[in-house]
CSV table of C-alpha atoms in Angstrom, one decimal:
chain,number,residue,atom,x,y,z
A,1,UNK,CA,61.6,21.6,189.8
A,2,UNK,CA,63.6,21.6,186.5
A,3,UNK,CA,66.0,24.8,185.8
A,4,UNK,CA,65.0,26.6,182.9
A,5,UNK,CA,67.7,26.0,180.0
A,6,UNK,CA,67.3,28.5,177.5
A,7,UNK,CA,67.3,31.3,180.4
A,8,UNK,CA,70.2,33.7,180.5
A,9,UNK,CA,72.6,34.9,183.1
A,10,UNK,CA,70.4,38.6,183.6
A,11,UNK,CA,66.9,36.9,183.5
A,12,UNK,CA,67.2,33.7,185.6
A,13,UNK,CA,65.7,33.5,188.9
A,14,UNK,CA,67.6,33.8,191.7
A,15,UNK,CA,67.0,29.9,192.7
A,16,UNK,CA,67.7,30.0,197.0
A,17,UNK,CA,69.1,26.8,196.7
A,18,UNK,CA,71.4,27.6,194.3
A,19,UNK,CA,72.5,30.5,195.8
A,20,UNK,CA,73.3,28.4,199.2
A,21,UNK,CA,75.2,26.0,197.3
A,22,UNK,CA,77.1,28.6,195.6
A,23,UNK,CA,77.7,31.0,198.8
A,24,UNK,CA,78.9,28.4,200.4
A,25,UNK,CA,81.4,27.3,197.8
A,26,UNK,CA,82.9,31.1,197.6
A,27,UNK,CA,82.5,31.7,200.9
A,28,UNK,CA,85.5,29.1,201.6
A,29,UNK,CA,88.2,32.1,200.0
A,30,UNK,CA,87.4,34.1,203.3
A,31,UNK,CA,88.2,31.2,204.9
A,32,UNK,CA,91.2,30.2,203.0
A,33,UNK,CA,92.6,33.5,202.6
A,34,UNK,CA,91.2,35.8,205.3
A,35,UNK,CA,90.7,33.6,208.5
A,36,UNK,CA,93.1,31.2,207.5
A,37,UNK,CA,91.6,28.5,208.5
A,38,UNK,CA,91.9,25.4,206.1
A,39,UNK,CA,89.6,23.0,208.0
A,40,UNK,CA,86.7,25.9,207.6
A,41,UNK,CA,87.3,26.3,204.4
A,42,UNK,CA,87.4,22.6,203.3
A,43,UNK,CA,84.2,22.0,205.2
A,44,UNK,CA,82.9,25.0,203.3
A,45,UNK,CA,83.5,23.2,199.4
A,46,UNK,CA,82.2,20.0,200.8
A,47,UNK,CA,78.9,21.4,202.2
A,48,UNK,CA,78.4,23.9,199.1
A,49,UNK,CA,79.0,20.6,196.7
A,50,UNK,CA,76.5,18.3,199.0
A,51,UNK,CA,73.9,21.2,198.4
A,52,UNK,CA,74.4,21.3,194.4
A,53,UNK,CA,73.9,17.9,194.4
A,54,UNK,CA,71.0,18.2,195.6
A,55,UNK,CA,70.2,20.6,193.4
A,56,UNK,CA,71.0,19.0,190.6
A,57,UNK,CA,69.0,15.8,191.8
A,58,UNK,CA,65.9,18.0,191.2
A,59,UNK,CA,66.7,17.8,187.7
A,60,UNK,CA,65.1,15.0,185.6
A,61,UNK,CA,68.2,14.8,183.9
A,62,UNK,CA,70.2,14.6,187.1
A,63,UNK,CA,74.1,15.1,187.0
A,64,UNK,CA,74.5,13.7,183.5
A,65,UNK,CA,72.7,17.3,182.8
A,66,UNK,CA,75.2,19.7,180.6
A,67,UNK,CA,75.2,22.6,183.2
A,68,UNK,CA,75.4,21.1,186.1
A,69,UNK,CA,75.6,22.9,189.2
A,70,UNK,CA,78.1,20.8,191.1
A,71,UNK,CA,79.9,20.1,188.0
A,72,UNK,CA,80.4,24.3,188.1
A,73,UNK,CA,81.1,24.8,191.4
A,74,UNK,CA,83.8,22.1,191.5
A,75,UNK,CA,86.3,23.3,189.1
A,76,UNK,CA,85.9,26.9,191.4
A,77,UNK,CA,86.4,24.6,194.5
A,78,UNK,CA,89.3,23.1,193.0
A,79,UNK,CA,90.9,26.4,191.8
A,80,UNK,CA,90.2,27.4,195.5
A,81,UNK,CA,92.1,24.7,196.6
A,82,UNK,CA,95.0,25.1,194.1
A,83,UNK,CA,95.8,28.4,195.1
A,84,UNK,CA,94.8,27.6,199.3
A,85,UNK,CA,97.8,25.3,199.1
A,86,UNK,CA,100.6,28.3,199.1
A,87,UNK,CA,100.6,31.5,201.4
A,88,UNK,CA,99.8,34.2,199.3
A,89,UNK,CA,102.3,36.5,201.0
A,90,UNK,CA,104.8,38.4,198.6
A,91,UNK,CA,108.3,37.4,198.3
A,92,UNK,CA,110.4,37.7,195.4
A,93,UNK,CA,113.4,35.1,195.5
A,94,UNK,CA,113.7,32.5,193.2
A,95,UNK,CA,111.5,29.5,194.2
A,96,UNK,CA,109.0,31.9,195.8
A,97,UNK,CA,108.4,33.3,192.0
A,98,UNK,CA,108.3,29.4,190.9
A,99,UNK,CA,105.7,28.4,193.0
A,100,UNK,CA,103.2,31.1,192.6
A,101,UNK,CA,103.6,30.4,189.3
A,102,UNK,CA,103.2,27.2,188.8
A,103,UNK,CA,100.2,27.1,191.8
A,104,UNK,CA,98.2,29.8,190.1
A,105,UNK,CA,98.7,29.0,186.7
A,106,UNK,CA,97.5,25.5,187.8
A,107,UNK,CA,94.8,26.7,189.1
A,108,UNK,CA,93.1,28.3,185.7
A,109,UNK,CA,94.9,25.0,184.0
A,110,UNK,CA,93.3,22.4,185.7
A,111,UNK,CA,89.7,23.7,185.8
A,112,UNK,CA,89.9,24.7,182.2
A,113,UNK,CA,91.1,21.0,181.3
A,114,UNK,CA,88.7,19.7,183.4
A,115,UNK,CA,85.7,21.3,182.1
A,116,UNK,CA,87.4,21.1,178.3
A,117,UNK,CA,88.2,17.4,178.4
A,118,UNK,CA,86.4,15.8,181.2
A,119,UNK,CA,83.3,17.2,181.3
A,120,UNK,CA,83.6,18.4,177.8
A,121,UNK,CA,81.4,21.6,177.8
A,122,UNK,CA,83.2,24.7,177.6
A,123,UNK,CA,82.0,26.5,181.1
A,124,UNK,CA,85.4,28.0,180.9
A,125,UNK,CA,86.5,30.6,177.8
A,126,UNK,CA,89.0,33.4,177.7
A,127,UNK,CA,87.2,36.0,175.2
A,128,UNK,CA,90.4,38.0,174.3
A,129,UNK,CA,88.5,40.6,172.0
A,130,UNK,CA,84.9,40.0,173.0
A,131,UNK,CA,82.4,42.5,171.6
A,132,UNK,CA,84.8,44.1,169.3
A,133,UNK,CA,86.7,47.9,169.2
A,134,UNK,CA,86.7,49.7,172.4
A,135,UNK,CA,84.9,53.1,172.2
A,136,UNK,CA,85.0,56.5,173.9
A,137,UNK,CA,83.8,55.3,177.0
A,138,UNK,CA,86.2,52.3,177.2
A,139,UNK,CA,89.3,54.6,176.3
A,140,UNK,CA,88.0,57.2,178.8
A,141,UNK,CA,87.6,54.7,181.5
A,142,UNK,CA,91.5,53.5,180.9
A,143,UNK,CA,92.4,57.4,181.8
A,144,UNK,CA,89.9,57.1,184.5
A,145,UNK,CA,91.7,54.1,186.3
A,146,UNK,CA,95.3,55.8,185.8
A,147,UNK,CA,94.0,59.2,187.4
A,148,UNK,CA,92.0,57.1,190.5
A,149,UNK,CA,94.7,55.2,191.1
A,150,UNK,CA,97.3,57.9,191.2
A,151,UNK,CA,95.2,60.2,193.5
A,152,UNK,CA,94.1,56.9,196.1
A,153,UNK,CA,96.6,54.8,196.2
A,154,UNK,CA,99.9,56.4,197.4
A,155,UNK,CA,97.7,57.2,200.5
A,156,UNK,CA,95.7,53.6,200.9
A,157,UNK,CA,99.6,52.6,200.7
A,158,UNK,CA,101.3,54.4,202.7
A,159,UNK,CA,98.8,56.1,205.5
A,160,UNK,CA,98.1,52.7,206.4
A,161,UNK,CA,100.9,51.0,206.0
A,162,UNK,CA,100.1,47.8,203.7
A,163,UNK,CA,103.4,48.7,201.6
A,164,UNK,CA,104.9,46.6,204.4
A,165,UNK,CA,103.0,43.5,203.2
A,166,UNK,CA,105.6,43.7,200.3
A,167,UNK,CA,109.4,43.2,200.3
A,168,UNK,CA,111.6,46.6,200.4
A,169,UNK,CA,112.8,46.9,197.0
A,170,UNK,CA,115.9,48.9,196.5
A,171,UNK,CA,117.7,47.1,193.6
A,172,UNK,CA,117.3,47.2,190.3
A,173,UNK,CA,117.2,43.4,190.1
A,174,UNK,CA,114.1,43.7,193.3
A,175,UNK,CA,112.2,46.5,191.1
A,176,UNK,CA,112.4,44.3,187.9
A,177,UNK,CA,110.8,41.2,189.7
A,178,UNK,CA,108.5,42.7,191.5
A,179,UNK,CA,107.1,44.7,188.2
A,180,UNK,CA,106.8,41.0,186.6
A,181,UNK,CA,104.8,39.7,189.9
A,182,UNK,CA,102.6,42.3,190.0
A,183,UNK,CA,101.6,42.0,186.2
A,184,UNK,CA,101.4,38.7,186.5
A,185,UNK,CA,99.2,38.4,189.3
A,186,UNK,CA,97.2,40.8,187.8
A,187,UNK,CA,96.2,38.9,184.4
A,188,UNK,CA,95.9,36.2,186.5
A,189,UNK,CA,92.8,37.3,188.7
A,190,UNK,CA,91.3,38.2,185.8
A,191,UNK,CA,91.5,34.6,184.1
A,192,UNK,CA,90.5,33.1,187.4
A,193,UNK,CA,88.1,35.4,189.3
A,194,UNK,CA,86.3,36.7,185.5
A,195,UNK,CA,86.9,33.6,183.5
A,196,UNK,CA,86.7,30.9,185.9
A,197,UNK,CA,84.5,31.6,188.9
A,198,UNK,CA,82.5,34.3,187.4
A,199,UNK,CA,81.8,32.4,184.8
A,200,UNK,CA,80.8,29.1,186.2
A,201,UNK,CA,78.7,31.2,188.2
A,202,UNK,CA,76.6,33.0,185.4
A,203,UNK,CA,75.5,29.0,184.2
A,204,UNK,CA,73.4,29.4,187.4
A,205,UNK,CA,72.8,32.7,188.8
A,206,UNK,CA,71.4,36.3,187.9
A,207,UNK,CA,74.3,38.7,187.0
A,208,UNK,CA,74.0,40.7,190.4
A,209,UNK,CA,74.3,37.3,192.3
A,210,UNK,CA,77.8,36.1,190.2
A,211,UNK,CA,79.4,39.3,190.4
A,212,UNK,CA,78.8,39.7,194.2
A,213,UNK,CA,79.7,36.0,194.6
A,214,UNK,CA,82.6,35.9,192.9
A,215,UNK,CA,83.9,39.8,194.3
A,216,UNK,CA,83.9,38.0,197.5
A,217,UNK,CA,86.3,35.0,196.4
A,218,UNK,CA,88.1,38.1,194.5
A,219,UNK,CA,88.9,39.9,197.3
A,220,UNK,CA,89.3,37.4,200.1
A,221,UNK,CA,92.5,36.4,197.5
A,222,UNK,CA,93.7,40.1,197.6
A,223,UNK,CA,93.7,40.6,201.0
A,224,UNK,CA,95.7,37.8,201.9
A,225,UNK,CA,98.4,39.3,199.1
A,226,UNK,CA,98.6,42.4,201.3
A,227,UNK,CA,95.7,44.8,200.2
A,228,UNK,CA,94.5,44.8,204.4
A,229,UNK,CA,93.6,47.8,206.6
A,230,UNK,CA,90.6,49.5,204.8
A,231,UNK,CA,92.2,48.1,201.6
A,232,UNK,CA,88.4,46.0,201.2
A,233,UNK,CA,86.7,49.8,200.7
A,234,UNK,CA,88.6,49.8,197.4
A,235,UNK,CA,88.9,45.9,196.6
A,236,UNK,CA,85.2,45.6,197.0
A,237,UNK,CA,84.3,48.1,194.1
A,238,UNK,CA,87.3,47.0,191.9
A,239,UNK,CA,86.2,43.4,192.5
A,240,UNK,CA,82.4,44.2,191.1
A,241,UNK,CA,83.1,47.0,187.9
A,242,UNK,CA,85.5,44.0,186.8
A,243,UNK,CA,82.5,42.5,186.8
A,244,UNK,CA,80.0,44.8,185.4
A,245,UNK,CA,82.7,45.7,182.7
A,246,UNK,CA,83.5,41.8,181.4
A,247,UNK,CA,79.8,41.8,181.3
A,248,UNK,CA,79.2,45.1,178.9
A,249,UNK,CA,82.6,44.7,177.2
A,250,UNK,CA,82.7,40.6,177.0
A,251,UNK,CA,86.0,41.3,176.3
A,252,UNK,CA,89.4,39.6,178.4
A,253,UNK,CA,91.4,41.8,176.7
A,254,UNK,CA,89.6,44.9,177.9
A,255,UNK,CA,89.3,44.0,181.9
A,256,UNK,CA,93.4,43.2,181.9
A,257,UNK,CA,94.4,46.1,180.4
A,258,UNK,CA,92.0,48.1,183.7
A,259,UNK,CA,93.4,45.7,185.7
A,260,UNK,CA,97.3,46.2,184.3
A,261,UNK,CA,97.0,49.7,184.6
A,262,UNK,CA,96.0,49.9,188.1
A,263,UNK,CA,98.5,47.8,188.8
A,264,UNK,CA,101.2,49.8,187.1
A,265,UNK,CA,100.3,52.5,189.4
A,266,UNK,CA,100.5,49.7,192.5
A,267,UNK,CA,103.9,48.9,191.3
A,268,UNK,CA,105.1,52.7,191.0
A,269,UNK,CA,103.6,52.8,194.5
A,270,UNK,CA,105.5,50.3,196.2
A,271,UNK,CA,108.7,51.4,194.2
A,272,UNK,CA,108.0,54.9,195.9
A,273,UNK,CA,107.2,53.9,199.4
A,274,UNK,CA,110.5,51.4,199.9
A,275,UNK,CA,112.4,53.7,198.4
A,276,UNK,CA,111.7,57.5,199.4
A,277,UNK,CA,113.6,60.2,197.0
A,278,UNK,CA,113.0,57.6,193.8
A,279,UNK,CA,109.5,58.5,192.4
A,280,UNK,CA,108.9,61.3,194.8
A,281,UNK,CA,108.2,63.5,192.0
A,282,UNK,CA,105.4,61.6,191.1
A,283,UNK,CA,103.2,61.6,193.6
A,284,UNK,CA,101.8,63.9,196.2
A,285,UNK,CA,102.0,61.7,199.5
């Protein structure tokens, strides 16, 4: 049976077989980053790919079709294995900062290119502006995230412990490289987890589907970072309004800036619990 073409992301039918193929793919990031365990996660890619294929077979047009789904899901399994190939742990000397860079940054490069020059559709986009001016709401929402994160993170942090997952910083050189990592990071999972896997996803599946699907890959990646303990109870909804707001706002821009300023308070955090008596002004715990 033949995918409808002219459907869109919040209409199409949630195809079962498509859904497989797709769960399986992002299912490999809790295997990757979670378990840890490469083979599973390999094995994972390969078997979601096998089933797109077949997928796609059941299209007259086969794989030569524009949007198709293993052409999708392999620039998300091939992100997946960019950024697989490094432990996400935190550190903060020189060639530590090098390589994160230059293995995440490849992996939004080399799907983009991919799909850009190879397959030559453009599944891949980075929307800076989207839908235009930010309104009331989105403004109100920006002092939203600033007061949540300031009233639940210092506890998540520091009741549980997960500040440990990041190196004691006590210099001023430490402070200044860990604000650039955490920035950085932080655009990043937006131009990967929105731009790239969300994305690919929303050629194929309803909305609800995507966002879900892509939340998992999303927070598999942030719990190998360091966000563990009960840190998924706040991942998990970050992970999906990212979604639902990309998806009202169609706007990049919009989404990093949420995303920046929780992590500004995640920064301040840190800062705090590494080194007591520097911030303790700030925050109540």
């Amino acid at each position: 049976m033949a995918r409808a073409h002219g459907a869109t992301a919040s209409t199409r039918a949630l195809d079962p077989l498509v859904l497989t193929a797709s769960g399986l793919v992002c299912l490999a990031a809790p295997a990757f980053f979670v378990l840890q365990v490469r083979w599973l996660g390999f094995a994972l890619l390969v078997a979601g790919l096998v089933v797109a294929v077949l997928v796609d077979r059941r299209d007259p047009a086969g794989l030569a079709r524009e949007r198709g789904l293993v052409r999708d899901l392999s620039l998300i399994a091939i992100g997946l294995c960019i950024v697989s190939s490094i432990s996400l742990a935190a550190r903060l000397d020189d060639w530590s900062m090098v390589q994160f860079g230059l293995v995440l940054g490849g992996a939004v490069a080399v799907p983009y290119v991919l799909s850009r020059f190879f397959y030559r559709d453009r599944a891949i986009r980075f929307p800076w502006r989207g839908g235009g001016r930010w309104g009331r709401l989105q403004w109100g929402w920006l002092a939203a995230v600033l007061v949540l994160g300031w009233t639940i993170l210092p506890f998540y942090f520091i009741s549980s412990g997960v500040y440990l997952n990041w190196p004691v910083v006590d210099t001023p050189d430490l402070i200044a490289r860990l604000f650039v990592g955490v920035g950085a990071v932080g655009i990043w999972d937006e131009l990967f987890f929105i731009c790239t896997v969300f994305a690919a996803l929303r050629r194929h599946l309803p909305d609800m589907a995507a966002n879900v699907l892509q939340a998992t890959v999303f927070v598999s990646f942030l719990w190998e970072l360091g966000y563990r303990e009960w840190g998924p109870l706040l991942t998990i909804p970050f992970a999906l309004l990212q979604g639902v707001i990309f998806l009202r706002t169609r706007s990049l821009g919009y989404v990093v800036t949420v995303h920046l300023l929780f992590d500004a308070v995640v920064f301040l955090v840190l800062v705090h619990a590494h080194t007591p008596g520097l911030l303790d002004g700030i925050f109540l715990v």
